Coordinates of C-alpha atoms in Angstrom, one line a residue:
X1 CA 17.4 -33.2 6.1
X2 CA 13.6 -32.4 5.1
X3 CA 12.6 -33.5 1.6
X4 CA 9.7 -32.4 -0.3
X5 CA 7.9 -33.7 -3.5
X6 CA 6.5 -31.2 -5.4
X7 CA 5.1 -33.4 -8.1
X8 CA 3.1 -35.6 -5.6
X9 CA 1.9 -32.4 -3.5
X10 CA -1.7 -32.4 -2.4
X11 CA -2.9 -29.0 -1.4
X12 CA -5.6 -28.1 1.4
X13 CA -6.7 -24.2 1.1
X14 CA -8.2 -23.3 4.4
X15 CA -10.7 -20.5 3.8
X16 CA -12.9 -20.1 0.4
X17 CA -13.2 -16.3 0.5
X18 CA -11.9 -13.6 -1.9
X19 CA -8.4 -15.0 -1.3
X20 CA -8.7 -18.7 -1.0
X21 CA -11.2 -19.5 -3.7
X22 CA -9.1 -18.0 -6.7
X23 CA -5.9 -19.5 -5.1
X24 CA -7.8 -23.1 -4.7
X25 CA -8.9 -22.9 -8.5
X26 CA -5.6 -21.9 -9.8
X27 CA -3.7 -24.7 -8.0
X28 CA -6.3 -27.2 -9.1
X29 CA -5.3 -27.0 -12.6
X30 CA -2.2 -28.8 -11.7
X31 CA -2.7 -30.3 -8.2
X32 CA -5.3 -32.4 -6.3
X33 CA -6.7 -29.4 -4.1
X34 CA -9.3 -29.6 -1.4
X35 CA -11.1 -26.5 -0.5
X36 CA -11.9 -26.3 3.1
X37 CA -14.5 -23.7 4.7
X38 CA -16.7 -24.2 7.8
X39 CA -19.4 -22.4 6.1
X40 CA -21.5 -25.1 4.3
X41 CA -24.0 -22.6 2.8
X42 CA -20.3 -21.2 0.9
X43 CA -19.5 -24.6 -0.1
X44 CA -23.2 -25.1 -1.4
X45 CA -23.0 -21.8 -3.4
X46 CA -19.8 -22.8 -5.0
X47 CA -20.9 -26.3 -5.9
X48 CA -24.0 -24.7 -7.6
X49 CA -21.7 -22.7 -9.7
X50 CA -22.3 -19.1 -7.9
X51 CA -19.5 -17.2 -6.1
X52 CA -20.7 -14.2 -4.0
X53 CA -17.3 -12.7 -4.0
X54 CA -17.3 -12.7 -7.8
X55 CA -13.6 -13.3 -7.5
X56 CA -13.4 -16.7 -9.2
X57 CA -14.1 -17.3 -12.8
X58 CA -17.0 -19.7 -12.8
X59 CA -16.1 -21.1 -15.9
X60 CA -12.6 -22.0 -14.5
X61 CA -14.0 -23.3 -11.4
X62 CA -16.4 -25.8 -13.1
X63 CA -13.6 -27.0 -15.3
X64 CA -11.6 -28.1 -12.2
X65 CA -14.2 -29.6 -10.0
X66 CA -13.9 -33.2 -9.7
X67 CA -11.5 -33.8 -12.6
X68 CA -10.2 -37.6 -12.6
X69 CA -6.7 -36.9 -14.1
X70 CA -4.9 -36.4 -10.8
X71 CA -5.4 -32.7 -10.3
X72 CA -8.6 -30.9 -9.7
X73 CA -10.7 -29.3 -6.8
X74 CA -13.2 -30.6 -4.3
X75 CA -14.9 -28.9 -1.4
X76 CA -15.3 -30.0 2.2
X77 CA -16.1 -28.8 5.7
X78 CA -14.8 -31.8 7.3
X79 CA -11.4 -31.8 8.6
X80 CA -11.2 -35.6 8.1
X81 CA -10.9 -35.0 4.4
X82 CA -7.7 -33.1 4.7
X83 CA -5.8 -35.9 6.0
X84 CA -4.1 -36.9 2.8
X85 CA -3.0 -33.4 2.0
X86 CA 0.8 -32.6 2.3
X87 CA 0.6 -28.7 2.0
X88 CA -2.0 -26.6 4.1
X89 CA -2.5 -23.0 2.9
X90 CA -4.3 -20.7 5.5
X91 CA -6.4 -18.0 3.9
X92 CA -8.9 -16.9 6.5
X93 CA -9.6 -13.4 7.6
X94 CA -7.5 -11.6 10.1
X95 CA -9.7 -8.5 11.4
X96 CA -9.4 -6.1 14.2
X97 CA -11.8 -6.1 17.4
X98 CA -13.7 -3.2 18.5
X99 CA -10.6 -1.9 20.3
X100 CA -8.8 -1.9 16.8
X101 CA -6.5 -4.8 18.3
X102 CA -5.8 -7.8 16.2
X103 CA -8.5 -10.5 16.3
X104 CA -6.4 -13.7 15.9
X105 CA -9.1 -16.2 16.4
X106 CA -9.9 -17.2 12.9
X107 CA -6.2 -17.7 12.3
X108 CA -5.5 -19.7 15.4
X109 CA -8.5 -22.0 15.1
X110 CA -7.4 -22.7 11.3
X111 CA -4.2 -23.9 12.9
X112 CA -6.1 -26.0 15.5
X113 CA -7.9 -27.9 12.6
X114 CA -4.7 -28.2 10.7
X115 CA -2.8 -29.5 13.8
X116 CA -5.3 -32.4 14.1
X117 CA -4.5 -33.7 10.7
X118 CA -0.8 -32.7 10.4
X119 CA 1.7 -35.3 9.5
X120 CA 5.5 -35.7 9.5
X121 CA 7.1 -33.8 6.4
X122 CA 3.8 -31.6 5.9
X123 CA 4.0 -28.0 5.0
X124 CA 1.7 -25.2 6.3
X125 CA 1.8 -22.0 4.6
X126 CA -0.1 -18.8 5.9
X127 CA -1.2 -16.1 3.5
X128 CA -3.4 -14.3 6.0
X129 CA -1.9 -10.7 6.8
X130 CA -0.4 -10.6 10.1
X131 CA 2.2 -8.7 12.1
X132 CA 5.8 -9.8 12.0
X133 CA 6.4 -12.8 14.2
X134 CA 2.9 -14.0 14.1
X135 CA 3.3 -17.1 12.1
X136 CA 6.3 -18.6 14.4
X137 CA 5.2 -17.1 17.9
X138 CA 1.5 -17.4 17.5
X139 CA 0.5 -20.0 15.1
X140 CA 3.2 -22.7 15.3
X141 CA 2.8 -23.5 19.1
X142 CA -1.0 -24.2 18.0
X143 CA 0.2 -26.3 15.4
X144 CA 2.7 -28.5 17.7
X145 CA 0.0 -28.6 20.5
X146 CA -2.7 -30.1 18.5
X147 CA -0.3 -32.2 16.5
X148 CA 2.0 -33.5 18.7
X149 CA 4.9 -32.8 16.3
X150 CA 7.8 -30.7 16.6
X151 CA 8.4 -27.6 14.3
X152 CA 11.2 -27.6 11.7
X153 CA 11.7 -31.2 12.7
X154 CA 8.6 -33.1 12.0
X155 CA 6.5 -30.2 10.0
X156 CA 7.5 -27.0 8.4
X157 CA 5.9 -23.5 7.9
X158 CA 6.1 -20.8 5.2
X159 CA 4.5 -17.4 4.6
X160 CA 3.4 -15.8 1.4
X161 CA 1.2 -12.9 1.8
X162 CA -1.8 -12.7 -0.3
X163 CA -2.0 -9.7 -2.7
X164 CA -5.5 -10.2 -4.0
X165 CA -7.3 -6.8 -5.0
X166 CA -10.9 -7.6 -4.6
X167 CA -12.8 -6.7 -7.9
X168 CA -9.7 -6.1 -9.9
X169 CA -10.0 -8.1 -13.2
X170 CA -6.5 -7.0 -14.5
X171 CA -4.1 -7.7 -11.7
X172 CA -5.7 -11.0 -10.8
X173 CA -3.8 -13.6 -8.8
X174 CA -1.3 -15.1 -11.2
X175 CA -0.5 -11.7 -12.5
X176 CA 0.8 -10.2 -9.4
X177 CA 4.4 -11.1 -8.2
X178 CA 4.3 -13.4 -5.0
X179 CA 6.4 -12.9 -2.1
X180 CA 7.4 -16.3 -0.7
X181 CA 9.2 -17.4 2.4
X182 CA 10.0 -20.9 4.6
X183 CA 11.0 -21.7 8.1
X184 CA 14.2 -23.3 6.6
X185 CA 16.2 -22.8 3.5
X186 CA 14.7 -25.9 1.9
X187 CA 11.2 -25.4 2.9
X188 CA 11.7 -21.7 1.4
X189 CA 12.8 -23.3 -1.9
X190 CA 9.8 -25.7 -1.7
X191 CA 7.3 -22.9 -1.3
X192 CA 8.9 -20.7 -3.7
X193 CA 8.9 -23.5 -6.5
X194 CA 5.3 -24.5 -5.4
X195 CA 4.1 -20.7 -6.2
X196 CA 6.1 -20.5 -9.4
X197 CA 4.0 -23.4 -11.0
X198 CA 0.8 -20.9 -11.0
X199 CA 2.3 -17.3 -10.7
X200 CA 2.9 -16.1 -14.2
X201 CA 4.2 -12.5 -12.8
X202 CA 6.9 -14.4 -10.9
X203 CA 8.1 -14.9 -7.3
X204 CA 10.3 -13.2 -4.7
X205 CA 11.8 -15.4 -2.1
X206 CA 12.2 -13.4 1.0
X207 CA 15.1 -14.1 3.4
X208 CA 12.7 -15.3 6.5
X209 CA 9.1 -15.5 7.3
X210 CA 9.2 -12.4 9.5
X211 CA 10.5 -10.3 6.4
X212 CA 7.7 -11.6 4.4
X213 CA 5.1 -10.9 6.9
X214 CA 6.3 -7.4 7.5
X215 CA 6.5 -6.8 3.8
X216 CA 2.9 -7.3 3.5
X217 CA 1.9 -5.2 6.6
X218 CA 3.9 -2.0 5.2
X219 CA 2.3 -2.4 1.7
X220 CA -1.1 -1.3 3.0
X221 CA 0.3 0.8 5.8
X222 CA 2.2 2.7 3.2
X223 CA -0.9 3.3 0.8
X224 CA -3.1 4.1 3.9
X225 CA -0.7 6.8 5.1
X226 CA -0.5 8.4 1.5
X227 CA -4.2 8.4 1.3
X228 CA -4.5 10.0 4.8
X229 CA -2.1 12.7 3.6
X230 CA -4.6 13.8 0.7
X231 CA -7.5 13.2 2.8
X232 CA -6.1 15.9 5.4
X233 CA -5.5 18.0 2.4
X234 CA -9.0 18.0 1.7
X235 CA -10.0 18.8 5.2
X236 CA -7.5 22.0 4.8
X237 CA -8.7 22.9 1.4
X238 CA -12.4 22.6 2.4
X239 CA -11.7 25.5 5.0
X240 CA -9.7 27.4 2.4
X241 CA -12.8 27.0 0.1
X242 CA -10.9 25.4 -2.8
X243 CA -11.3 22.1 -4.5
X244 CA -8.8 19.3 -3.4
X245 CA -8.9 17.6 -6.9
X246 CA -8.1 21.0 -8.6
X247 CA -5.0 21.3 -6.5
X248 CA -3.9 17.8 -7.1
X249 CA -4.4 18.0 -10.9
X250 CA -2.0 21.1 -10.7
X251 CA 0.8 19.7 -8.3
X252 CA 0.5 16.3 -10.4
X253 CA 2.0 18.2 -13.4
X254 CA 5.5 17.4 -11.8
X255 CA 7.2 14.0 -12.6
X256 CA 7.9 12.9 -9.2
X257 CA 4.3 13.7 -7.4
X258 CA 2.5 10.7 -6.0
X259 CA -1.0 10.8 -7.5
X260 CA -3.1 9.6 -4.5
X261 CA -6.8 11.1 -4.3
X262 CA -8.8 11.6 -1.1
X263 CA -11.7 9.3 -0.4
X264 CA -13.2 6.7 2.2
X265 CA -10.5 3.9 3.2
X266 CA -12.3 0.9 4.0
X267 CA -12.1 -2.8 3.3
X268 CA -10.3 -5.8 4.9
X269 CA -6.7 -4.7 4.1
X270 CA -5.9 -1.0 4.1
X271 CA -8.2 -0.2 6.8
X272 CA -7.0 -3.1 9.1
X273 CA -3.4 -3.9 8.4
X274 CA -1.8 -0.8 9.8
X275 CA -3.3 -1.8 13.1
X276 CA -1.5 -5.2 13.0
X277 CA 2.0 -3.3 12.6
X278 CA 1.1 -0.9 15.1
X279 CA 0.1 -3.6 17.8
X280 CA 3.5 -5.3 17.4
X281 CA 5.7 -2.0 17.7
X282 CA 3.5 -1.2 20.7
X283 CA 4.3 -5.0 22.0
X284 CA 8.0 -4.0 21.8
X285 CA 7.7 -0.7 23.4
X286 CA 7.5 1.7 20.6
X287 CA 4.5 3.9 20.2
X288 CA 4.1 4.5 16.3
X289 CA 3.1 8.0 15.5
X290 CA 2.9 8.3 11.6
X291 CA 0.9 5.0 11.2
X292 CA -1.7 5.7 13.9
X293 CA -2.1 9.6 13.0
X294 CA -2.9 8.3 9.2
X295 CA -5.4 6.0 10.6
X296 CA -7.1 8.6 12.8
X297 CA -7.7 10.8 9.7
X298 CA -8.9 8.1 7.2
X299 CA -11.4 6.8 10.3
X300 CA -13.1 10.2 10.3
X301 CA -13.7 10.8 6.9
X302 CA -16.9 9.2 6.6
X303 CA -18.1 11.6 9.7
X304 CA -16.7 14.7 7.8
X305 CA -18.4 13.8 4.5
X306 CA -22.0 13.5 6.6
X307 CA -21.3 16.9 8.4
X308 CA -20.3 18.6 5.1
X309 CA -23.6 17.4 3.5
X310 CA -25.6 18.7 6.5
X311 CA -23.8 22.1 6.3
X312 CA -24.7 22.2 2.3
X313 CA -28.2 21.4 3.0
X314 CA -28.7 24.2 5.4
X315 CA -27.2 26.5 3.4
X316 CA -29.7 25.6 0.7
X317 CA -32.7 26.2 3.3
X318 CA -33.2 22.8 4.2
X319 CA -34.6 21.7 7.7
X320 CA -32.5 18.6 8.5
X321 CA -34.6 16.7 10.8
X322 CA -37.1 14.6 8.5
X323 CA -35.4 15.3 5.3
X324 CA -34.3 12.6 3.0
X325 CA -31.1 11.4 1.7
X326 CA -29.8 8.7 -0.8
X327 CA -26.5 7.2 -0.3
X328 CA -25.2 5.6 -3.6
X329 CA -22.9 2.5 -2.8
X330 CA -22.3 0.7 0.4
X331 CA -19.2 -1.7 -0.5
X332 CA -15.9 -0.3 0.4
X333 CA -14.8 -0.1 -3.6
X334 CA -16.3 0.2 -6.9
X335 CA -17.5 -2.7 -8.8
X336 CA -17.0 -5.3 -6.0
X337 CA -19.3 -6.9 -3.4
X338 CA -17.3 -6.7 -0.6
X339 CA -18.9 -4.6 2.4
X340 CA -16.2 -5.5 5.2
X341 CA -15.0 -2.3 6.9
X342 CA -17.0 -0.3 4.8
X343 CA -16.8 3.6 6.0
X344 CA -20.0 4.4 4.1
X345 CA -21.6 3.1 7.4
X346 CA -19.8 6.1 9.2
X347 CA -21.8 8.5 6.4
X348 CA -25.4 6.6 7.1
X349 CA -25.1 6.6 10.8
X350 CA -23.9 10.2 11.2
X351 CA -26.9 11.3 9.0
X352 CA -29.3 9.4 11.0
X353 CA -28.3 10.9 14.0
X354 CA -29.2 14.2 12.7
X355 CA -32.5 12.8 12.0
X356 CA -32.1 12.4 8.4
X357 CA -34.0 9.6 6.7
X358 CA -31.5 7.7 4.7
X359 CA -31.9 5.2 1.7
X360 CA -29.1 3.1 0.4
X361 CA -28.8 1.7 -3.1
X362 CA -26.0 -0.6 -4.3
X363 CA -26.5 -3.1 -7.0
X364 CA -23.1 -4.9 -6.1
X365 CA -23.8 -5.5 -2.4
X366 CA -25.8 -8.6 -1.1
X367 CA -28.8 -7.3 0.8
X368 CA -29.0 -10.0 3.4
X369 CA -25.4 -9.5 4.2
X370 CA -25.8 -5.7 4.5
X371 CA -28.9 -6.1 6.7
X372 CA -27.2 -8.9 9.0
X373 CA -23.9 -6.6 9.3
X374 CA -25.0 -3.4 9.4
X375 CA -28.9 -3.5 9.9
X376 CA -29.7 -1.6 6.8
X377 CA -32.4 -2.3 4.2
X378 CA -31.0 -1.9 0.7
X379 CA -33.1 -0.5 -2.0
X380 CA -33.4 -3.0 -4.7
X381 CA -33.3 -1.0 -7.6
X382 CA -33.1 2.4 -8.9
X383 CA -36.2 1.9 -11.3
X384 CA -38.3 1.7 -7.9
X385 CA -37.2 5.1 -6.8
X386 CA -38.3 6.5 -10.5
X387 CA -41.5 4.8 -10.2
X388 CA -42.1 5.9 -6.9
X389 CA -41.1 9.7 -7.8
X390 CA -38.9 9.8 -4.7
X391 CA -37.0 13.2 -4.6
X392 CA -34.1 13.4 -2.4
X393 CA -32.8 16.5 -0.4
X394 CA -29.4 15.2 -0.6
X395 CA -27.6 12.6 -2.7
X396 CA -24.1 11.4 -1.8
X397 CA -22.2 9.3 -4.4
X398 CA -20.0 7.1 -1.9
X399 CA -18.7 4.5 -4.5
X400 CA -18.2 5.1 -8.0
X401 CA -19.8 1.6 -9.5
X402 CA -19.7 1.8 -13.1
X403 CA -23.8 1.6 -13.3
X404 CA -24.1 5.0 -11.2
X405 CA -23.0 7.0 -14.1
X406 CA -26.4 5.9 -16.1
X407 CA -28.4 7.3 -13.0
X408 CA -30.8 10.2 -14.3
X409 CA -30.2 12.3 -11.3
X410 CA -32.9 14.9 -12.7
X411 CA -35.6 12.4 -11.9
X412 CA -34.6 12.1 -8.1
X413 CA -33.6 15.8 -7.3
X414 CA -34.9 19.4 -7.2
X415 CA -33.0 22.5 -7.5
X416 CA -32.4 22.4 -3.7
X417 CA -31.0 19.0 -3.5
X418 CA -27.3 18.6 -2.4
X419 CA -25.2 16.4 -4.3
X420 CA -21.9 15.2 -2.8
X421 CA -19.6 13.5 -4.7
X422 CA -16.8 11.5 -2.4
X423 CA -15.0 10.2 -5.8
X424 CA -15.0 13.3 -7.9
X425 CA -16.3 11.2 -10.8
X426 CA -19.7 13.3 -11.5
X427 CA -20.3 16.2 -13.8
X428 CA -19.1 19.2 -11.5
X429 CA -22.0 21.3 -13.0
X430 CA -24.3 19.4 -11.0
X431 CA -22.5 18.7 -7.8
X432 CA -22.4 20.8 -4.6
X433 CA -19.4 19.4 -2.9
X434 CA -16.8 16.7 -3.4
X435 CA -13.7 15.2 -1.8

């Protein structure tokens, strides 16, 4: 009969990104926590008091670093430093490859690392988004292989899907109900009790790991499908010649109308997770229809925006090749530095194929990371545009960062400039088109 000691738990958080760092900081207020990341630069920046994800409260981070009261947080890139830990929480990315298939390499490598230090009665909890069955069918065999231990006899597993919403300062980690699960009833109770010590919004103990995995997968698939519906409406209403947001405002007067808006669907969750669910379905012989059709609609919205802008430019008499455009925003959502799976890149690439010279400005994005990932040189600041008297033939508001509302469009436009607003936040009198 397995036994777990909550009081003397020592936690290792594997992966210190958007999910792992806030989790490590919160647990470190009550437990001894080792934050592990293979990227030494990431550890160095955190030790210097800087978080490039902007997810952690720096004052809280500094408060839990190297405490001497039995709790606290330390960072490491050495697996040897994890040997004293009893709970391992995996928060590494789970992306898709170029063929939209799950890329489990980060997850399986994290499992290898843990397997090398795993001891009897240790618990491994996965938070990374996966398809139902992944923990027990893909990760557990790796843990067994590298530890020499037997699952549910020597070590145990749990699954508690992350629900972090990057850039959201209201619904933060502790304020979002946490789904928990475990590989046995006893470990399920332990995992639930563990998260209850930090999650003020409460926990929900799922009946199995597969159920918990599936719950996360459908959360984002549901949102993706709902957005794809209004995006398809935007395509239809564009052909009809009416404004989608006007239609949604009218329909929204009914009490049970779901108020989704059209837009670019990127990021590491909504634009990725449906493919994990579809992959599992296909492996069992079922070809999902609704999930993948929604993905196809959303994946093409960036190209639609670029083509719509070009058509509007032609109507205003512009020669497209050699014209100049400014894209405002490159991150996948507002007031957030995360550039993963940003659909703004589709707008950029499509316009460049038309021969348009495209500038991109985003005060939240990391210049070096954008260059490395997308080979785009960001404009450093809007003042430089003003100073150089740059006038654009087209401006696309792609991300509704708060600071963009302060831009003086009169200084960077002419009467022939096309302004396209993908977020429907600009004054309608100055825009030529919007989603």
